[in-house]
PDB file of C-alpha atoms in Angstrom:
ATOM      1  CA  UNK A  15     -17.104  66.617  36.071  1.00  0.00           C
ATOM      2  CA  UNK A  16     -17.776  63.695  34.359  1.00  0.00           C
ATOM      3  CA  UNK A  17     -16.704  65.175  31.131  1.00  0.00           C
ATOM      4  CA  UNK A  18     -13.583  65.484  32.382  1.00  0.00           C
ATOM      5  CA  UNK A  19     -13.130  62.104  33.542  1.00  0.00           C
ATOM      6  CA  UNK A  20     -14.042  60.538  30.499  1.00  0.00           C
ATOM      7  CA  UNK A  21     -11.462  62.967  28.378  1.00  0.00           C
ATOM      8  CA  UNK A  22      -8.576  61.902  31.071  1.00  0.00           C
ATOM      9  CA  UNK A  23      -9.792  58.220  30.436  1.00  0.00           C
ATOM     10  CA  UNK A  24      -9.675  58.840  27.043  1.00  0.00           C
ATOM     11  CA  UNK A  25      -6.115  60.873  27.069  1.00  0.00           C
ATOM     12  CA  UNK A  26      -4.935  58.065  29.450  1.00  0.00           C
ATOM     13  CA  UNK A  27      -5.632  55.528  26.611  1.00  0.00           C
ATOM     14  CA  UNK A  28      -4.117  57.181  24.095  1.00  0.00           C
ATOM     15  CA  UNK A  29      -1.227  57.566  25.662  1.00  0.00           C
ATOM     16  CA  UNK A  30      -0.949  53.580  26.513  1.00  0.00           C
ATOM     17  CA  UNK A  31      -1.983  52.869  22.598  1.00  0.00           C
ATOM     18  CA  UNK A  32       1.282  55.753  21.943  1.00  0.00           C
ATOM     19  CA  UNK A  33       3.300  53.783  23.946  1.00  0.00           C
ATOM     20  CA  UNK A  34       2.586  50.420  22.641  1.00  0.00           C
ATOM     21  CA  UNK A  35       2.667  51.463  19.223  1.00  0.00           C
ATOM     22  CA  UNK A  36       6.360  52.543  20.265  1.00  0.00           C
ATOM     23  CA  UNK A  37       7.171  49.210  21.671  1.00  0.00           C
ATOM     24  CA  UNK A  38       6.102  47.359  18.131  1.00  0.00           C
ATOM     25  CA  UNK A  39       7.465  49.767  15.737  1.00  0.00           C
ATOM     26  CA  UNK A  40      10.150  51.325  17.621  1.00  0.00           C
ATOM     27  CA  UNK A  41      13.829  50.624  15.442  1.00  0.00           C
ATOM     28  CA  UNK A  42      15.201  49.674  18.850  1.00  0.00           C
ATOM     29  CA  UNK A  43      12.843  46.642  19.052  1.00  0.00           C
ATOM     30  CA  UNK A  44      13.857  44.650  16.330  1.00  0.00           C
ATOM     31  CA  UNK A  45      15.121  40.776  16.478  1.00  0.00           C
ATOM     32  CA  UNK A  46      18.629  41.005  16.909  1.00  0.00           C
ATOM     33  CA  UNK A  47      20.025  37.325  17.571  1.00  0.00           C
ATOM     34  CA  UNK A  48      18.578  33.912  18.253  1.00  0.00           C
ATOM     35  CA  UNK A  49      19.668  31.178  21.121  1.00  0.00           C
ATOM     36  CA  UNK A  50      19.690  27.703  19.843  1.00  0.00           C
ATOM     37  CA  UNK A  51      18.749  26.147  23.427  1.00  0.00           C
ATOM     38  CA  UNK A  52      19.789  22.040  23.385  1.00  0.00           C
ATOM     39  CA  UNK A  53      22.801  20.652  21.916  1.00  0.00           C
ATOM     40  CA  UNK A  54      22.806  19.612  18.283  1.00  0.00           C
ATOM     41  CA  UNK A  55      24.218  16.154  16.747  1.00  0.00           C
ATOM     42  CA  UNK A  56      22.957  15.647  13.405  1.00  0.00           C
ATOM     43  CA  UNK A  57      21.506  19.251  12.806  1.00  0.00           C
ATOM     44  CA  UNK A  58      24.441  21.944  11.983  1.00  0.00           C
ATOM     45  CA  UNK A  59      24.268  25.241  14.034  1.00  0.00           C
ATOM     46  CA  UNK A  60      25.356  27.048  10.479  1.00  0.00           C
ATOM     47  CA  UNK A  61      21.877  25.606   9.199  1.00  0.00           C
ATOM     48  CA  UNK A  62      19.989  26.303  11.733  1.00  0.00           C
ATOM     49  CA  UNK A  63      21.306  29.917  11.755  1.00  0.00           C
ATOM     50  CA  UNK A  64      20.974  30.300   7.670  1.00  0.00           C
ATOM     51  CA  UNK A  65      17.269  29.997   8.134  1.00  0.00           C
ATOM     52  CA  UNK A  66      17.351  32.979  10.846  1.00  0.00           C
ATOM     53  CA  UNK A  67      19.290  35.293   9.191  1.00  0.00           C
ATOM     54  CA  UNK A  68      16.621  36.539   6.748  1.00  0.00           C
ATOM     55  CA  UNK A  69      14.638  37.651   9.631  1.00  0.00           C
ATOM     56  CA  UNK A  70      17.144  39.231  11.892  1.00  0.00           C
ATOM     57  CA  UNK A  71      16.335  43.227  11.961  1.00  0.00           C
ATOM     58  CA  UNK A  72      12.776  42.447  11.665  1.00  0.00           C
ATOM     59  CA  UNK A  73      10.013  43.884  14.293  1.00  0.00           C
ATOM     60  CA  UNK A  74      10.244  42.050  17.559  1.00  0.00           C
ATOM     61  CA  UNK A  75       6.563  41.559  17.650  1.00  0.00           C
ATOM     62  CA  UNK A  76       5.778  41.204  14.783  1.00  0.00           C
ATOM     63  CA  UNK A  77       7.947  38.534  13.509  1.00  0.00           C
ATOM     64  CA  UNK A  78       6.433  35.756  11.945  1.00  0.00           C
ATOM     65  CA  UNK A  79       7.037  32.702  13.796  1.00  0.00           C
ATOM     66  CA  UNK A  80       5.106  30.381  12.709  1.00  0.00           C
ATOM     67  CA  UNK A  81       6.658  30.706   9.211  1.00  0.00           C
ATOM     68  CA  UNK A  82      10.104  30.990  11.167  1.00  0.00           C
ATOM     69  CA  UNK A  83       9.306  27.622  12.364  1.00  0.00           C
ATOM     70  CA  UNK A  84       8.008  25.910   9.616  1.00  0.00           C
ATOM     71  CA  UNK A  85      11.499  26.896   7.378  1.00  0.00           C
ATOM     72  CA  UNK A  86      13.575  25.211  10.533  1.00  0.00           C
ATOM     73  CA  UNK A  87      11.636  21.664  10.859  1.00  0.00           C
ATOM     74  CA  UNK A  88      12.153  21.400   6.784  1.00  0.00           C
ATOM     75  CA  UNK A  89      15.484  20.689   8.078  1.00  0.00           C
ATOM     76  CA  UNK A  90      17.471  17.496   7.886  1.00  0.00           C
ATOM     77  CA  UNK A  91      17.285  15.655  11.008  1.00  0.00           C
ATOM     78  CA  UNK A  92      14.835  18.075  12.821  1.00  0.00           C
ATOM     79  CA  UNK A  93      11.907  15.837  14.101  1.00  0.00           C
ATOM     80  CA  UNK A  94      10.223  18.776  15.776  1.00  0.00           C
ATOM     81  CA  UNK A  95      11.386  22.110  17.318  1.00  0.00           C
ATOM     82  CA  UNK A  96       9.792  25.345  19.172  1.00  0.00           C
ATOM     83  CA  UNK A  97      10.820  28.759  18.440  1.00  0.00           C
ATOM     84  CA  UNK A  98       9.575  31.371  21.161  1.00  0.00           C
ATOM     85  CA  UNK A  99      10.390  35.911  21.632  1.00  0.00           C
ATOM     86  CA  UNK A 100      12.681  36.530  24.213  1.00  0.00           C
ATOM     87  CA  UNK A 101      12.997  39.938  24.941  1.00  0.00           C
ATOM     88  CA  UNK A 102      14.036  42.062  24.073  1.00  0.00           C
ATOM     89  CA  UNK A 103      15.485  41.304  20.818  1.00  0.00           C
ATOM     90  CA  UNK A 104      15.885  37.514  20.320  1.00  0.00           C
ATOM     91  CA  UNK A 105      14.351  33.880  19.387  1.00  0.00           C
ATOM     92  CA  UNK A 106      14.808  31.149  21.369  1.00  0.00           C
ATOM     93  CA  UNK A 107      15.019  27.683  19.329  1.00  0.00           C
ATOM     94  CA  UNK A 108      14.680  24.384  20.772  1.00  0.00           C
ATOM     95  CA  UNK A 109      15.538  21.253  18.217  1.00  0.00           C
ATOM     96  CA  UNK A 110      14.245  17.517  18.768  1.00  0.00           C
ATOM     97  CA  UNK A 111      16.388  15.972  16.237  1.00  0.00           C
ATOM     98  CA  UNK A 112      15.215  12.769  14.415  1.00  0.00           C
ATOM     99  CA  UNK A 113      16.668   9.340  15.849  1.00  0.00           C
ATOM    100  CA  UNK A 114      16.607   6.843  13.618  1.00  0.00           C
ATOM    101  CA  UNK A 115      15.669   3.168  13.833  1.00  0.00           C
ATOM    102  CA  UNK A 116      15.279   1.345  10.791  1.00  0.00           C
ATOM    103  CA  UNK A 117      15.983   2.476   7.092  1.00  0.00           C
ATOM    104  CA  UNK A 118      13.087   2.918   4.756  1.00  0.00           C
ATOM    105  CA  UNK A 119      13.906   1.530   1.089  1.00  0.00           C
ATOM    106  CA  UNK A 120      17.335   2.378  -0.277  1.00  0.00           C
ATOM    107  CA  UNK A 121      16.806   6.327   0.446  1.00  0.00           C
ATOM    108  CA  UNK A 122      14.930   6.791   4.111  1.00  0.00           C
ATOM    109  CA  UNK A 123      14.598   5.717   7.571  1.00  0.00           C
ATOM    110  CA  UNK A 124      12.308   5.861   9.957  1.00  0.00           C
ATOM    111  CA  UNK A 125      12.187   7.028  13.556  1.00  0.00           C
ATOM    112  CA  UNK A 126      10.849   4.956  16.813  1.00  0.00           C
ATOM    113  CA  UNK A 127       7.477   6.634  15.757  1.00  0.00           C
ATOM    114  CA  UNK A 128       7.636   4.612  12.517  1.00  0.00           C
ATOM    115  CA  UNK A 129       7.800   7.998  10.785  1.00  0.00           C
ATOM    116  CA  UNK A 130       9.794   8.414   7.182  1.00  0.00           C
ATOM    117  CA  UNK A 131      12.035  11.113   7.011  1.00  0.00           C
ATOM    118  CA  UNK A 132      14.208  11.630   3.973  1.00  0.00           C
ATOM    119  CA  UNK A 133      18.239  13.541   5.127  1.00  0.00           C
ATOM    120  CA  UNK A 134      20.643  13.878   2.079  1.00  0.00           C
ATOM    121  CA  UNK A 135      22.474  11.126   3.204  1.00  0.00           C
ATOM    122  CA  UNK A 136      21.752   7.922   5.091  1.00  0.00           C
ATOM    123  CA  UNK A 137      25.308   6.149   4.905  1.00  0.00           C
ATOM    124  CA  UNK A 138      26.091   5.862   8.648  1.00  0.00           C
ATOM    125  CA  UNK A 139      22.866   3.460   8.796  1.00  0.00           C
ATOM    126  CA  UNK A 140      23.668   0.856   6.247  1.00  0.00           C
ATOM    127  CA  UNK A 141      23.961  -1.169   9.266  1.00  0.00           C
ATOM    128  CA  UNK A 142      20.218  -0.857  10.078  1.00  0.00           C
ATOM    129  CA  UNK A 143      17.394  -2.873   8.667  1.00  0.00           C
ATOM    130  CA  UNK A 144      15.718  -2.078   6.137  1.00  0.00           C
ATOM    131  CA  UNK A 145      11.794  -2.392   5.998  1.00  0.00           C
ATOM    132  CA  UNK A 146      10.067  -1.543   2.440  1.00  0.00           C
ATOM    133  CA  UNK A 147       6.837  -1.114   1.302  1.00  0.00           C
ATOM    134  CA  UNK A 148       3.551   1.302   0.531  1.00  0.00           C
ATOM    135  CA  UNK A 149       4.721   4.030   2.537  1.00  0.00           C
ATOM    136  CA  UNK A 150       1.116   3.913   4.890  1.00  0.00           C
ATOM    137  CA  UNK A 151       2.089   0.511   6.149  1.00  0.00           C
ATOM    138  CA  UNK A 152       5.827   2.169   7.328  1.00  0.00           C
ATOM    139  CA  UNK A 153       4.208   2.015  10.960  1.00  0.00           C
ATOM    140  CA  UNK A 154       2.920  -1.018  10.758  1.00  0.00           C
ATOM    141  CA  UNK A 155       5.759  -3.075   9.510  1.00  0.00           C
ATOM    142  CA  UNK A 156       7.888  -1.359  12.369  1.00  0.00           C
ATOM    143  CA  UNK A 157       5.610  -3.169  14.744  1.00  0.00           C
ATOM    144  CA  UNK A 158       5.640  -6.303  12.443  1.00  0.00           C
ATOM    145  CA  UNK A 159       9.754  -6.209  12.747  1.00  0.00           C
ATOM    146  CA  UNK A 160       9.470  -6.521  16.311  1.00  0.00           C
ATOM    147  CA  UNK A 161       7.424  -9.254  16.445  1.00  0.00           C
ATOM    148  CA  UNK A 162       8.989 -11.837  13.459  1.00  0.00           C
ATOM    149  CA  UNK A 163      12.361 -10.772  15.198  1.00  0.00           C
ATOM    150  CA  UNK A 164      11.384 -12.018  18.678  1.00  0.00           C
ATOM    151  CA  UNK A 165      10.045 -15.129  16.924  1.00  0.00           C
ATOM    152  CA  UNK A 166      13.256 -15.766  14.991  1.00  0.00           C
ATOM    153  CA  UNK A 167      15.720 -15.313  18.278  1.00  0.00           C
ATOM    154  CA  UNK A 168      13.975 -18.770  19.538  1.00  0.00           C
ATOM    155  CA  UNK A 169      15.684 -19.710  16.120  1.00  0.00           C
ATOM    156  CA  UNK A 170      19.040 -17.438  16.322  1.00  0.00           C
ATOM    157  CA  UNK A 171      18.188 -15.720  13.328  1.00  0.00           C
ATOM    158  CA  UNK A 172      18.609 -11.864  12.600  1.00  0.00           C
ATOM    159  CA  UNK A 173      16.665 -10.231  10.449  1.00  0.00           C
ATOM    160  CA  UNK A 174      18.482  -7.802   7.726  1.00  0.00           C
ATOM    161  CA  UNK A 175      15.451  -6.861   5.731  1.00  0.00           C
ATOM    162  CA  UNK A 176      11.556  -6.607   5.597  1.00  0.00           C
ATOM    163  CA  UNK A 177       9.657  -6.071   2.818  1.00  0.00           C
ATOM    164  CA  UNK A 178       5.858  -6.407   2.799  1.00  0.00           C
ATOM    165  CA  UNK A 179       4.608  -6.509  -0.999  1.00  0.00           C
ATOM    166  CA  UNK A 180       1.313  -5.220  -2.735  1.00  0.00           C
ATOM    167  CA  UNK A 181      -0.704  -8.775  -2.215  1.00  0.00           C
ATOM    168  CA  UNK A 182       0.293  -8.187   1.589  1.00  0.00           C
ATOM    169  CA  UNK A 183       3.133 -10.870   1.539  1.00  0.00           C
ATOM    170  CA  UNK A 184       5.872 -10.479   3.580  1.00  0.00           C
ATOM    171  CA  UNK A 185       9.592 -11.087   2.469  1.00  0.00           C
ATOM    172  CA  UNK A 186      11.843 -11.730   5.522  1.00  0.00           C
ATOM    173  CA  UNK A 187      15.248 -11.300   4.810  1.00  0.00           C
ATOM    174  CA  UNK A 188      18.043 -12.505   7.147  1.00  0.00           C
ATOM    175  CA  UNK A 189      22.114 -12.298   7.938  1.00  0.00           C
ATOM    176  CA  UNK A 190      23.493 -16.161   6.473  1.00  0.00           C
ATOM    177  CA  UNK A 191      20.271 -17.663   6.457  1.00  0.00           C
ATOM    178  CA  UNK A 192      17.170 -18.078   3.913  1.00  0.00           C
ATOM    179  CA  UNK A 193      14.635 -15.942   3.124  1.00  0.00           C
ATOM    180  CA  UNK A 194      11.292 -16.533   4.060  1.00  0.00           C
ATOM    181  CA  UNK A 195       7.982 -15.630   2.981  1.00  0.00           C
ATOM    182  CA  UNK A 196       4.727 -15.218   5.177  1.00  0.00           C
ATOM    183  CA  UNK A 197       1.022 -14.160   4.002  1.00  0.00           C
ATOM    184  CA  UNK A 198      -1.172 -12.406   6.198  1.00  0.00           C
ATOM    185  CA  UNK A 199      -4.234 -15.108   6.415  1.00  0.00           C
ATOM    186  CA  UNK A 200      -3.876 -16.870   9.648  1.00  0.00           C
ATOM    187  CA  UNK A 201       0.342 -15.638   9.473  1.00  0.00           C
ATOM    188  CA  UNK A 202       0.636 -16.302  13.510  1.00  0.00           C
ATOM    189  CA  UNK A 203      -0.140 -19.966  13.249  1.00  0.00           C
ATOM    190  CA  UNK A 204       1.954 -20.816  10.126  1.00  0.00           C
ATOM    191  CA  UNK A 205       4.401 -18.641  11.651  1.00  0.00           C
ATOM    192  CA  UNK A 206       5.021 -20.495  15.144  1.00  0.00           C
ATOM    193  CA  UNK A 207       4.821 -23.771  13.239  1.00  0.00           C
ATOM    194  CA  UNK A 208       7.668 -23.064  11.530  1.00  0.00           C
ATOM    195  CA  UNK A 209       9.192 -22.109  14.773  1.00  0.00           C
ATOM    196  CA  UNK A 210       8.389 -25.462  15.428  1.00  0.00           C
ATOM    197  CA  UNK A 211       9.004 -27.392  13.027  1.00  0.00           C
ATOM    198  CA  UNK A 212      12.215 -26.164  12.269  1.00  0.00           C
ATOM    199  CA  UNK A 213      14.888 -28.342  13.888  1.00  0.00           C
ATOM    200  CA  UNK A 214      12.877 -31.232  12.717  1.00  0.00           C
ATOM    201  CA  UNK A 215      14.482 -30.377   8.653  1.00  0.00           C
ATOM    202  CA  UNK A 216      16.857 -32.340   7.767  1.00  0.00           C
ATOM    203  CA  UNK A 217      20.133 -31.253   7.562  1.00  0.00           C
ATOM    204  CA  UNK A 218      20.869 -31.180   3.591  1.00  0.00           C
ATOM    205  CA  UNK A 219      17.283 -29.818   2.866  1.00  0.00           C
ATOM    206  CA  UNK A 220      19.052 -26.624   5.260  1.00  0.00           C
ATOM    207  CA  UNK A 221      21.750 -26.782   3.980  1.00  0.00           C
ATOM    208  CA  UNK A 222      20.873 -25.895   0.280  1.00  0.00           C
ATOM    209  CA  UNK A 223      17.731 -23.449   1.478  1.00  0.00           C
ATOM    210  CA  UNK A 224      17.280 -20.493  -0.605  1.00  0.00           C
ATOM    211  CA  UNK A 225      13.577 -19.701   0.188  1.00  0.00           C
ATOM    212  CA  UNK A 226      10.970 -21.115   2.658  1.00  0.00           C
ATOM    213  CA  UNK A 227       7.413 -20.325   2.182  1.00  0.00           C
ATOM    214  CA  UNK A 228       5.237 -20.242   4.670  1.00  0.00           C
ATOM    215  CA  UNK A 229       2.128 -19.840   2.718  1.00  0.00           C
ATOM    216  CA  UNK A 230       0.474 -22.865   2.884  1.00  0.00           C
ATOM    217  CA  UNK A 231      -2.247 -23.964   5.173  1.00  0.00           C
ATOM    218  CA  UNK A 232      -1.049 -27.685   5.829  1.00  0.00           C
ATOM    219  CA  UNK A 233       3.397 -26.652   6.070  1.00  0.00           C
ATOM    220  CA  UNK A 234       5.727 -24.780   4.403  1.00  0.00           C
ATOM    221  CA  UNK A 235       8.121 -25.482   1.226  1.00  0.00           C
ATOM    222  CA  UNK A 236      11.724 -25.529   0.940  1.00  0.00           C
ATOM    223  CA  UNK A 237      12.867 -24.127  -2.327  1.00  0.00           C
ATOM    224  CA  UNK A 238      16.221 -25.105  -2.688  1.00  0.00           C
ATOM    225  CA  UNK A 239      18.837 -23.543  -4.724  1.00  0.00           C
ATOM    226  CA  UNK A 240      18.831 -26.662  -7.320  1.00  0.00           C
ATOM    227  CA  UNK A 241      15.120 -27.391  -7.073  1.00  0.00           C
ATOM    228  CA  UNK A 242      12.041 -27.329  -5.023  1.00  0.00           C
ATOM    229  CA  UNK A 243      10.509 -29.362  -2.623  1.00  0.00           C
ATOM    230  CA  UNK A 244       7.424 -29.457  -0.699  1.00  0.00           C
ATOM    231  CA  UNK A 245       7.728 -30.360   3.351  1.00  0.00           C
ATOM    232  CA  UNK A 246       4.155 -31.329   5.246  1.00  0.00           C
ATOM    233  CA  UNK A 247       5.731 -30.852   8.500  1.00  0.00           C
ATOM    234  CA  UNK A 248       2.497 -28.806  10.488  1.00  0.00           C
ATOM    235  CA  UNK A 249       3.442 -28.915  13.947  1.00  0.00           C
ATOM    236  CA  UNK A 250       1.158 -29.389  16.806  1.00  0.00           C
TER     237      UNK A 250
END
């Protein structure tokens, strides 16, 4: 009797491994389409689609999509994206697309994240700022924007462009006004007293500004388009 149970047991299996074997390899079960699930504003459905079609009459199950998915965030503008089976014979794709910020240097931009991402062609954002720099301090001059430009509105100055250079200087760029230059030693205090101090400069020393540097530890300099000079205003 209990032969007999174990050889229907056994024939029972057999018959489920049969069937599943069917399911993979069956011709029927192949991926026949794909669903691209969000709408798209930067990434082109045609793209999106080019990728797919390499895979379309491959097994169901045993499509590979992790590789499926690697091939669609390589994409321009996809930030990140999820492809899943849907039975019985498609992929559904969902796309995060990238949303830029600021630019990076003359060819990137970066996203809220302070992530670089490189598309074929950035000239819809020439109206963005540009930060530049070693590309491992991207996320930290994105925070570094925020804060000079919330200084500088006390001053009603925009910022155009930020540049942080190798000896960890930063060049502030602005729309109509000078640029000026900041070190990181103690940058917060020489920073709010030239907030301060500011308003205090007279009038033709602004007027023919091409450069104020911050750098010193007892005021800042006006370098003027004709020549330089040195201003001890410190603040309080």
């Amino acid at each position: 009797m209990l032969n007999k149970k174990l050889a229907s047991t056994i024939f029972l299996l057999l018959i489920l491994i049969g069937a599943l074997g069917w399911i993979i390899f069956s011709p029927s079960h192949v991926l026949k389409s794909y669903q691209i699930k969000n709408s798209l504003k930067k990434v082109e459905s045609s793209q999106v689609g080019a990728v797919v079609k390499p895979y379309l009459g491959q097994s169901f199950w045993r499509l590979n999509l992790d590789e499926l998915h690697a091939q669609i965030v390589r994409l321009d503008w996809v930030y990140r994206a999820s492809v899943t089976r849907h039975w019985p014979s498609q992929v559904d794709i969902t796309i995060e697309e990238q949303q830029p910020v600021v630019r990076w240097g003359k060819d990137g931009l970066l996203n809220k994240n302070g992530d670089i991402f490189y598309p074929s062609d950035i000239k819809a954002f020439q109206n963005l700022v540009e930060l530049d720099g070693d590309d491992s301090k991207a996320k930290q001059l994105l925070k570094d924007l925020v804060i000079f430009q919330k200084a500088f509105d006390q001053l009603g100055w925009t910022i155009s462009r930020l540049v942080m250079n190798a000896d960890n200087v930063w060049q502030i760029y602005f729309v109509k006004q000078p640029t000026v230059e900041l070190d990181s030693m103690d940058w917060q205090h020489k920073l709010n007293r030239f907030i301060r101090a500011y308003p205090l400069v007279k009038e033709a020393l602004r007027k023919n500004a091409r450069l104020y540097d911050l750098r010193y530890s007892n005021g800042f300099a006006i370098k003027q388009n004709s020549e330089t000079q040195q201003t001890d205003k410190t603040g309080s």
